């Protein structure tokens, strides 16, 4: 008997349908963030990354152009099972230059072509950082009317780009608003910035666009580097905004207090929202953006999505940027780990475990949960890789090493 068949028998004994899990996993799209490829640099040559976020490390071989970024993403997709989406930022416009408030769909034609040729979807983010008008890390809440309306226009322009992606590619495009706005030191007035942010968002979302093509989300944060004392777009602010205005909340796993977890928030939001969006990432001390590891919280996030039967209601996107290791490798590790966590979740006997909880049988619940941690999940993952013709185990890394030697190391 093959290792896969043995694994299948063991899972079956507990009523888990392994083949169904493999089929389901094959259909889950993960939105891969383009910005891991070049440390959130983008193509505007606007200078340093700003907005209270930071990529650290100087591993050689970072993509410098759209062509290089596309090639690196192709490498990643050749090593990740399934067909996914790409999540891009407005500062990654490829076709012609325009100020951010004047961006149009035509500035992203190469992305549309890239995605169409590969059967990928596209998600989008206005870029409210790394720009002279965001030098003080204030954008949609800026006290200056001219600056604030520049960013409002940017927000409006980006929604049209996202709607274009959705229309052209025949799949919904998520347009996510995250702004850095906040203060390093204790502010005198917290109310006015939040009132201004609310008004700016209202202006941005005023235009009705086809919900078949675009869905909007707002992403909260707890603090940023150099913005430690106050964040305008806090969790409560956006949770209420989203609930009242009919946009989605985007929960970034790195944007909460250290003992607060996104895995617990999913079931708290689902009764109130049709959908929610995630930036799955790994916070470490002050940083919110380390590469996904197959750790407890990642497994718990995946478990919650599956347990809530919400695979079609939770839009899964990744958000990390590590410049200290091979960037293609970082992407592959993160994408595969997200999928592994989902597979792990799909292979749990949810109904049985829930019944134990309902009966109050917490001894058995703990015993079985713990035993399942050592079930031969890796053998099923290996089968999934074979089914999608991508290398299993550590094999894929050889291919990245070769790519580094022949392609990335030539970039000086
Ligand atoms: C920053 C937010 C935001 C960014 C990207 C680049 O803390 O997480 O999502 O990481 O938009
Ligand atoms: Zn994020």
Tab-separated table of C-alpha atoms and ligand atoms in Angstrom:
chain	number	residue	atom	x	y	z
A	1	UNK	CA	0.000	0.000	0.000
A	2	UNK	CA	1.334	3.469	-0.839
A	3	UNK	CA	1.868	5.993	1.919
A	4	UNK	CA	-1.043	7.965	0.521
A	5	UNK	CA	-3.361	4.958	0.686
A	6	UNK	CA	-2.330	4.224	4.251
A	7	UNK	CA	-2.966	7.845	5.180
A	8	UNK	CA	-6.343	7.754	3.489
A	9	UNK	CA	-7.364	4.671	5.473
A	10	UNK	CA	-6.379	6.308	8.751
A	11	UNK	CA	-8.356	9.465	7.985
A	12	UNK	CA	-11.300	7.413	6.735
A	13	UNK	CA	-11.501	5.603	10.060
A	14	UNK	CA	-12.499	8.947	11.478
A	15	UNK	CA	-14.896	9.723	8.686
A	16	UNK	CA	-12.637	12.181	6.834
A	17	UNK	CA	-12.978	12.096	3.041
A	18	UNK	CA	-9.428	12.652	1.799
A	19	UNK	CA	-10.311	12.777	-1.896
A	20	UNK	CA	-12.947	15.407	-1.264
A	21	UNK	CA	-10.403	17.436	0.714
A	22	UNK	CA	-7.966	17.288	-2.212
A	23	UNK	CA	-10.660	18.400	-4.637
A	24	UNK	CA	-11.699	21.287	-2.418
A	25	UNK	CA	-8.147	22.475	-1.871
A	26	UNK	CA	-7.528	22.455	-5.621
A	27	UNK	CA	-10.228	25.095	-6.039
A	28	UNK	CA	-9.088	27.545	-3.362
A	29	UNK	CA	-7.513	30.668	-4.792
A	30	UNK	CA	-4.946	32.520	-2.777
A	31	UNK	CA	-4.146	36.096	-3.706
A	32	UNK	CA	-0.387	36.334	-3.951
A	33	UNK	CA	0.947	39.805	-3.176
A	34	UNK	CA	3.273	41.079	-5.896
A	35	UNK	CA	5.298	43.144	-3.413
A	36	UNK	CA	7.328	40.271	-1.927
A	37	UNK	CA	9.254	40.272	-5.226
A	38	UNK	CA	10.878	43.676	-4.852
A	39	UNK	CA	10.547	44.724	-1.200
A	40	UNK	CA	7.483	46.914	-1.936
A	41	UNK	CA	9.516	49.130	-4.285
A	42	UNK	CA	7.101	49.360	-7.219
A	43	UNK	CA	7.916	50.867	-10.587
A	44	UNK	CA	7.648	54.593	-9.910
A	45	UNK	CA	11.182	55.071	-8.624
A	46	UNK	CA	9.625	57.212	-5.945
A	47	UNK	CA	12.409	56.616	-3.462
A	48	UNK	CA	12.240	54.877	-0.140
A	49	UNK	CA	9.399	52.830	1.237
A	50	UNK	CA	7.388	54.923	3.680
A	51	UNK	CA	4.188	54.709	5.689
A	52	UNK	CA	5.506	52.979	8.772
A	53	UNK	CA	6.369	49.742	7.015
A	54	UNK	CA	9.821	48.451	6.222
A	55	UNK	CA	11.499	45.640	4.309
A	56	UNK	CA	14.752	44.563	5.931
A	57	UNK	CA	17.592	42.561	4.392
A	58	UNK	CA	19.645	42.877	1.229
A	59	UNK	CA	19.544	39.452	-0.370
A	60	UNK	CA	20.728	39.828	-3.962
A	61	UNK	CA	18.569	39.379	-7.035
A	62	UNK	CA	15.524	41.510	-6.395
A	63	UNK	CA	13.257	42.164	-9.382
A	64	UNK	CA	13.836	45.652	-10.831
A	65	UNK	CA	11.343	45.739	-13.679
A	66	UNK	CA	7.918	44.360	-14.534
A	67	UNK	CA	9.540	41.759	-16.768
A	68	UNK	CA	11.708	40.534	-13.915
A	69	UNK	CA	8.810	40.526	-11.493
A	70	UNK	CA	6.640	38.600	-13.963
A	71	UNK	CA	9.415	36.058	-14.496
A	72	UNK	CA	9.850	35.598	-10.744
A	73	UNK	CA	6.125	35.139	-10.229
A	74	UNK	CA	6.068	32.561	-13.026
A	75	UNK	CA	8.793	30.695	-11.181
A	76	UNK	CA	6.706	30.781	-8.013
A	77	UNK	CA	3.540	29.594	-9.765
A	78	UNK	CA	5.446	26.678	-11.274
A	79	UNK	CA	6.177	25.478	-7.734
A	80	UNK	CA	2.802	26.157	-6.118
A	81	UNK	CA	-0.117	23.796	-6.768
A	82	UNK	CA	-3.298	25.251	-8.294
A	83	UNK	CA	-4.303	28.500	-9.999
A	84	UNK	CA	-4.421	31.676	-7.969
A	85	UNK	CA	-4.695	35.448	-8.018
A	86	UNK	CA	-2.100	38.204	-7.963
A	87	UNK	CA	-2.536	41.146	-5.650
A	88	UNK	CA	-0.944	44.344	-6.865
A	89	UNK	CA	-0.444	47.848	-5.658
A	90	UNK	CA	-1.091	51.032	-7.605
A	91	UNK	CA	2.649	51.853	-7.490
A	92	UNK	CA	3.203	48.850	-9.783
A	93	UNK	CA	1.727	50.522	-12.878
A	94	UNK	CA	3.467	49.072	-15.919
A	95	UNK	CA	2.212	50.927	-18.963
A	96	UNK	CA	3.076	54.603	-19.093
A	97	UNK	CA	3.386	57.005	-16.219
A	98	UNK	CA	0.692	58.981	-14.460
A	99	UNK	CA	0.310	60.723	-11.144
A	100	UNK	CA	-1.486	58.565	-8.644
A	101	UNK	CA	-4.679	60.591	-8.827
A	102	UNK	CA	-4.739	60.121	-12.589
A	103	UNK	CA	-4.174	56.384	-12.863
A	104	UNK	CA	-6.353	54.575	-15.354
A	105	UNK	CA	-6.893	50.962	-16.333
A	106	UNK	CA	-4.625	51.445	-19.351
A	107	UNK	CA	-1.656	51.906	-17.049
A	108	UNK	CA	-2.046	48.286	-15.973
A	109	UNK	CA	-2.545	46.589	-19.313
A	110	UNK	CA	0.552	44.405	-18.976
A	111	UNK	CA	-0.808	43.054	-15.712
A	112	UNK	CA	-4.134	42.221	-17.310
A	113	UNK	CA	-2.346	40.478	-20.141
A	114	UNK	CA	-0.087	38.626	-17.729
A	115	UNK	CA	-3.059	37.431	-15.684
A	116	UNK	CA	-5.235	36.572	-18.674
A	117	UNK	CA	-2.587	34.435	-20.333
A	118	UNK	CA	-2.175	32.419	-17.157
A	119	UNK	CA	-5.798	32.226	-16.036
A	120	UNK	CA	-5.084	34.255	-12.905
A	121	UNK	CA	-7.279	36.809	-11.176
A	122	UNK	CA	-6.105	40.252	-10.062
A	123	UNK	CA	-6.714	42.105	-6.822
A	124	UNK	CA	-5.756	45.704	-6.214
A	125	UNK	CA	-4.610	48.222	-3.602
A	126	UNK	CA	-4.331	51.985	-3.858
A	127	UNK	CA	-0.867	53.010	-2.667
A	128	UNK	CA	-1.100	55.617	0.085
A	129	UNK	CA	2.623	55.617	0.901
A	130	UNK	CA	6.066	56.019	-0.730
A	131	UNK	CA	5.034	59.339	-2.255
A	132	UNK	CA	5.959	63.002	-1.625
A	133	UNK	CA	2.352	63.800	-0.710
A	134	UNK	CA	2.474	61.119	1.982
A	135	UNK	CA	5.795	62.276	3.401
A	136	UNK	CA	4.234	62.986	6.797
A	137	UNK	CA	2.333	59.678	6.782
A	138	UNK	CA	-0.996	61.434	6.507
A	139	UNK	CA	-3.238	60.852	3.501
A	140	UNK	CA	-7.024	60.456	3.696
A	141	UNK	CA	-7.069	62.083	7.132
A	142	UNK	CA	-4.702	64.928	6.230
A	143	UNK	CA	-5.771	68.306	7.641
A	144	UNK	CA	-4.813	69.987	4.351
A	145	UNK	CA	-7.756	69.906	1.932
A	146	UNK	CA	-5.613	69.767	-1.204
A	147	UNK	CA	-3.535	66.838	-0.028
A	148	UNK	CA	-6.522	64.977	1.271
A	149	UNK	CA	-8.418	65.379	-1.969
A	150	UNK	CA	-5.388	64.231	-3.965
A	151	UNK	CA	-5.571	60.951	-2.044
A	152	UNK	CA	-9.342	60.760	-2.396
A	153	UNK	CA	-8.890	61.043	-6.162
A	154	UNK	CA	-6.287	58.290	-5.985
A	155	UNK	CA	-8.761	56.094	-4.129
A	156	UNK	CA	-11.445	56.722	-6.735
A	157	UNK	CA	-9.079	56.064	-9.627
A	158	UNK	CA	-7.992	52.766	-8.105
A	159	UNK	CA	-11.540	51.482	-7.752
A	160	UNK	CA	-12.010	51.948	-11.487
A	161	UNK	CA	-8.813	50.030	-12.147
A	162	UNK	CA	-9.973	47.167	-9.925
A	163	UNK	CA	-13.387	47.097	-11.595
A	164	UNK	CA	-11.595	46.908	-14.934
A	165	UNK	CA	-9.585	43.907	-13.714
A	166	UNK	CA	-12.776	42.173	-12.624
A	167	UNK	CA	-14.491	42.841	-15.935
A	168	UNK	CA	-11.539	41.850	-18.106
A	169	UNK	CA	-10.661	38.681	-16.222
A	170	UNK	CA	-14.170	37.558	-15.375
A	171	UNK	CA	-13.466	37.253	-11.677
A	172	UNK	CA	-14.121	39.527	-8.764
A	173	UNK	CA	-11.306	41.940	-7.908
A	174	UNK	CA	-10.777	42.973	-4.298
A	175	UNK	CA	-9.797	46.618	-3.907
A	176	UNK	CA	-8.301	47.099	-0.452
A	177	UNK	CA	-7.732	50.442	1.228
A	178	UNK	CA	-4.945	50.631	3.744
A	179	UNK	CA	-3.520	53.995	4.798
A	180	UNK	CA	-0.591	54.647	7.120
A	181	UNK	CA	-2.131	57.678	8.817
A	182	UNK	CA	-1.138	58.141	12.419
A	183	UNK	CA	1.143	59.953	14.838
A	184	UNK	CA	4.399	59.107	16.531
A	185	UNK	CA	3.461	61.022	19.671
A	186	UNK	CA	0.294	61.502	21.638
A	187	UNK	CA	-2.101	63.609	19.565
A	188	UNK	CA	-4.178	66.479	20.893
A	189	UNK	CA	-7.158	65.580	18.728
A	190	UNK	CA	-8.062	62.054	17.712
A	191	UNK	CA	-11.574	62.875	16.584
A	192	UNK	CA	-10.902	65.244	13.672
A	193	UNK	CA	-8.561	62.899	11.781
A	194	UNK	CA	-11.088	60.082	12.100
A	195	UNK	CA	-13.939	62.305	10.987
A	196	UNK	CA	-11.875	63.358	7.971
A	197	UNK	CA	-11.033	59.736	7.179
A	198	UNK	CA	-14.710	58.835	7.284
A	199	UNK	CA	-15.580	61.653	4.891
A	200	UNK	CA	-12.740	60.731	2.541
A	201	UNK	CA	-13.846	57.104	2.432
A	202	UNK	CA	-17.427	58.170	1.739
A	203	UNK	CA	-16.195	60.186	-1.223
A	204	UNK	CA	-14.081	57.295	-2.506
A	205	UNK	CA	-16.880	54.725	-2.261
A	206	UNK	CA	-19.606	57.015	-3.615
A	207	UNK	CA	-19.312	55.794	-7.187
A	208	UNK	CA	-21.391	52.661	-7.774
A	209	UNK	CA	-19.408	50.044	-9.614
A	210	UNK	CA	-20.516	46.585	-10.690
A	211	UNK	CA	-20.394	44.229	-7.672
A	212	UNK	CA	-19.697	41.370	-10.078
A	213	UNK	CA	-16.348	43.006	-10.814
A	214	UNK	CA	-15.187	44.801	-7.694
A	215	UNK	CA	-15.553	44.448	-3.951
A	216	UNK	CA	-14.040	47.018	-1.584
A	217	UNK	CA	-12.347	46.446	1.747
A	218	UNK	CA	-10.773	48.541	4.486
A	219	UNK	CA	-7.701	47.338	6.425
A	220	UNK	CA	-7.059	48.435	10.007
A	221	UNK	CA	-3.803	48.538	11.916
A	222	UNK	CA	-2.663	48.986	15.473
A	223	UNK	CA	0.556	50.957	14.928
A	224	UNK	CA	3.336	51.554	12.420
A	225	UNK	CA	7.030	52.311	12.642
A	226	UNK	CA	7.293	55.982	13.591
A	227	UNK	CA	3.518	56.002	14.147
A	228	UNK	CA	3.404	54.356	17.519
A	229	UNK	CA	0.937	56.457	19.471
A	230	UNK	CA	-2.108	56.760	17.259
A	231	UNK	CA	-3.511	55.084	14.159
A	232	UNK	CA	-6.448	56.821	12.527
A	233	UNK	CA	-7.713	53.663	10.817
A	234	UNK	CA	-7.970	51.456	13.885
A	235	UNK	CA	-9.883	48.188	14.083
A	236	UNK	CA	-12.960	49.695	15.719
A	237	UNK	CA	-13.020	52.531	13.231
A	238	UNK	CA	-13.049	50.267	10.192
A	239	UNK	CA	-15.220	47.552	11.700
A	240	UNK	CA	-17.944	50.123	12.233
A	241	UNK	CA	-17.318	51.799	8.917
A	242	UNK	CA	-17.586	48.499	7.061
A	243	UNK	CA	-20.702	47.393	8.920
A	244	UNK	CA	-22.463	50.661	8.252
A	245	UNK	CA	-21.347	51.269	4.681
A	246	UNK	CA	-21.433	47.777	3.217
A	247	UNK	CA	-17.755	47.350	2.420
A	248	UNK	CA	-15.642	44.462	3.691
A	249	UNK	CA	-13.241	44.381	6.585
A	250	UNK	CA	-9.771	43.167	5.753
A	251	UNK	CA	-8.083	41.598	8.755
A	252	UNK	CA	-4.290	41.584	8.586
A	253	UNK	CA	-2.910	38.955	10.973
A	254	UNK	CA	-0.074	41.298	11.900
A	255	UNK	CA	-2.214	44.292	12.817
A	256	UNK	CA	-3.434	43.480	16.309
A	257	UNK	CA	-2.096	43.403	19.820
A	258	UNK	CA	0.283	40.497	20.366
A	259	UNK	CA	-2.135	38.169	22.153
A	260	UNK	CA	-5.067	39.056	19.925
A	261	UNK	CA	-5.507	36.668	17.000
A	262	UNK	CA	-7.269	36.938	13.660
A	263	UNK	CA	-8.280	33.266	13.858
A	264	UNK	CA	-10.710	34.217	16.613
A	265	UNK	CA	-12.128	37.168	14.684
A	266	UNK	CA	-13.289	35.238	11.627
A	267	UNK	CA	-16.305	33.640	13.312
A	268	UNK	CA	-17.026	36.925	15.098
A	269	UNK	CA	-17.404	38.805	11.807
A	270	UNK	CA	-19.049	36.179	9.615
A	271	UNK	CA	-22.501	36.470	11.236
A	272	UNK	CA	-22.526	40.147	10.269
A	273	UNK	CA	-20.748	40.257	6.914
A	274	UNK	CA	-21.392	38.430	3.714
A	275	UNK	CA	-17.647	38.205	3.096
A	276	UNK	CA	-14.402	39.190	4.742
A	277	UNK	CA	-10.849	39.515	3.504
A	278	UNK	CA	-7.559	38.514	5.071
A	279	UNK	CA	-3.941	39.485	4.819
A	280	UNK	CA	-2.355	36.355	6.117
A	281	UNK	CA	1.071	37.161	7.470
A	282	UNK	CA	3.228	36.456	10.496
A	283	UNK	CA	3.839	39.160	13.079
A	284	UNK	CA	7.137	39.028	14.984
A	285	UNK	CA	7.585	41.607	17.782
A	286	UNK	CA	7.390	45.006	16.050
A	287	UNK	CA	7.016	43.623	12.532
A	288	UNK	CA	3.759	42.571	10.959
A	289	UNK	CA	5.118	41.064	7.764
A	290	UNK	CA	7.285	37.958	8.126
A	291	UNK	CA	6.948	34.992	5.740
A	292	UNK	CA	4.183	32.535	6.650
A	293	UNK	CA	5.367	29.527	8.575
A	294	UNK	CA	3.236	26.446	9.147
A	295	UNK	CA	2.645	27.499	12.723
A	296	UNK	CA	-0.208	27.280	15.206
A	297	UNK	CA	-1.918	30.518	14.242
A	298	UNK	CA	-1.761	29.817	10.516
A	299	UNK	CA	-3.342	26.407	11.111
A	300	UNK	CA	-5.944	27.995	13.355
A	301	UNK	CA	-6.856	30.621	10.725
A	302	UNK	CA	-7.292	27.893	8.116
A	303	UNK	CA	-9.271	25.744	10.558
A	304	UNK	CA	-11.656	28.599	11.259
A	305	UNK	CA	-12.302	29.274	7.576
A	306	UNK	CA	-13.031	25.602	6.965
A	307	UNK	CA	-15.000	25.059	10.187
A	308	UNK	CA	-17.211	28.042	9.439
A	309	UNK	CA	-17.801	26.552	5.995
A	310	UNK	CA	-16.666	29.904	4.663
A	311	UNK	CA	-14.204	29.051	1.911
A	312	UNK	CA	-16.294	31.130	-0.483
A	313	UNK	CA	-16.758	33.982	1.986
A	314	UNK	CA	-13.216	34.577	3.170
A	315	UNK	CA	-10.936	36.124	0.573
A	316	UNK	CA	-7.452	34.877	1.363
A	317	UNK	CA	-4.534	37.132	0.482
A	318	UNK	CA	-0.943	37.060	1.688
A	319	UNK	CA	1.087	40.022	2.906
A	320	UNK	CA	4.753	39.722	3.808
A	321	UNK	CA	8.028	41.080	2.514
A	322	UNK	CA	11.317	39.514	3.487
A	323	UNK	CA	14.430	40.882	1.794
A	324	UNK	CA	16.838	38.739	3.812
A	325	UNK	CA	16.271	35.509	1.869
A	326	UNK	CA	15.687	34.570	-1.746
A	327	UNK	CA	12.461	36.395	-2.559
A	328	UNK	CA	11.099	33.678	-4.821
A	329	UNK	CA	11.744	31.127	-2.103
A	330	UNK	CA	9.958	33.330	0.445
A	331	UNK	CA	6.909	33.498	-1.814
A	332	UNK	CA	6.843	29.743	-2.433
A	333	UNK	CA	7.178	28.956	1.273
A	334	UNK	CA	4.333	31.321	2.138
A	335	UNK	CA	1.981	30.136	-0.613
A	336	UNK	CA	2.603	26.453	0.061
A	337	UNK	CA	2.212	26.951	3.793
A	338	UNK	CA	-1.137	28.657	3.326
A	339	UNK	CA	-2.261	25.675	1.255
A	340	UNK	CA	-0.829	23.180	3.727
A	341	UNK	CA	-2.745	24.865	6.528
A	342	UNK	CA	-5.956	24.677	4.487
A	343	UNK	CA	-5.356	21.008	3.704
A	344	UNK	CA	-4.631	20.328	7.358
A	345	UNK	CA	-7.961	21.949	8.203
A	346	UNK	CA	-9.830	20.038	5.509
A	347	UNK	CA	-8.530	16.783	6.995
A	348	UNK	CA	-9.949	17.331	10.463
A	349	UNK	CA	-13.130	15.497	11.530
A	350	UNK	CA	-14.982	18.739	12.203
A	351	UNK	CA	-18.452	17.337	12.729
A	352	UNK	CA	-17.185	14.774	15.231
A	353	UNK	CA	-15.142	17.348	17.119
A	354	UNK	CA	-18.037	19.793	17.207
A	355	UNK	CA	-20.317	17.068	18.544
A	356	UNK	CA	-17.862	16.412	21.387
A	357	UNK	CA	-17.922	20.093	22.239
A	358	UNK	CA	-21.714	20.216	22.131
A	359	UNK	CA	-21.948	17.189	24.436
A	360	UNK	CA	-19.458	18.782	26.783
A	361	UNK	CA	-16.989	15.951	26.261
A	362	UNK	CA	-13.884	18.067	26.501
A	363	UNK	CA	-11.597	15.167	27.481
A	364	UNK	CA	-12.207	13.347	24.231
A	365	UNK	CA	-12.104	16.597	22.297
A	366	UNK	CA	-8.626	17.373	23.578
A	367	UNK	CA	-7.395	13.804	23.151
A	368	UNK	CA	-8.532	13.556	19.528
A	369	UNK	CA	-7.388	17.066	18.591
A	370	UNK	CA	-3.939	16.248	19.909
A	371	UNK	CA	-3.721	12.853	18.178
A	372	UNK	CA	-4.725	14.422	14.868
A	373	UNK	CA	-1.658	16.622	15.021
A	374	UNK	CA	0.405	13.535	14.164
A	375	UNK	CA	-1.841	12.067	11.479
A	376	UNK	CA	0.035	11.494	8.186
A	377	UNK	CA	-0.980	14.796	6.697
A	378	UNK	CA	2.325	15.129	4.782
A	379	UNK	CA	1.495	12.083	2.657
A	380	UNK	CA	-1.730	13.737	1.543
A	381	UNK	CA	0.082	17.008	0.803
A	382	UNK	CA	2.541	15.058	-1.315
A	383	UNK	CA	-0.324	13.591	-3.314
A	384	UNK	CA	-1.740	17.096	-3.814
A	385	UNK	CA	1.602	18.255	-5.232
A	386	UNK	CA	1.695	15.249	-7.590
A	387	UNK	CA	-1.852	15.915	-8.758
A	388	UNK	CA	-0.872	19.464	-9.693
A	389	UNK	CA	2.489	18.464	-11.140
A	390	UNK	CA	4.615	20.520	-8.812
A	391	UNK	CA	7.582	19.173	-6.860
A	392	UNK	CA	6.845	17.696	-3.435
A	393	UNK	CA	8.932	17.937	-0.256
A	394	UNK	CA	12.197	19.913	-0.566
A	395	UNK	CA	12.517	19.179	-4.283
A	396	UNK	CA	11.161	22.581	-5.283
A	397	UNK	CA	14.003	24.402	-3.585
A	398	UNK	CA	16.532	22.937	-6.040
A	399	UNK	CA	14.629	24.640	-8.796
A	400	UNK	CA	14.750	27.983	-6.944
A	401	UNK	CA	18.491	27.556	-6.395
A	402	UNK	CA	18.940	26.962	-10.101
A	403	UNK	CA	16.821	30.031	-10.900
A	404	UNK	CA	18.913	32.085	-8.525
A	405	UNK	CA	22.107	30.885	-10.218
A	406	UNK	CA	20.941	31.418	-13.786
A	407	UNK	CA	18.618	34.437	-13.452
A	408	UNK	CA	18.508	36.342	-10.173
A	409	UNK	CA	22.247	36.428	-9.512
A	410	UNK	CA	22.759	38.149	-12.898
A	411	UNK	CA	20.793	41.191	-11.718
A	412	UNK	CA	23.283	43.737	-10.465
B	1	LIG	C1	0.752	47.547	6.068
B	1	LIG	C2	-0.398	46.787	5.534
B	1	LIG	C3	-0.538	46.790	4.048
B	1	LIG	C4	0.787	46.662	3.338
B	1	LIG	C5	0.672	46.434	1.865
B	1	LIG	C6	1.954	46.690	1.172
B	1	LIG	O1	0.942	47.362	7.393
B	1	LIG	O2	-0.357	45.468	5.982
B	1	LIG	O3	-1.419	45.809	3.660
B	1	LIG	O4	1.558	45.636	3.873
B	1	LIG	O5	-0.377	47.137	1.371
B	2	LIG	ZN1	-1.724	44.072	5.140
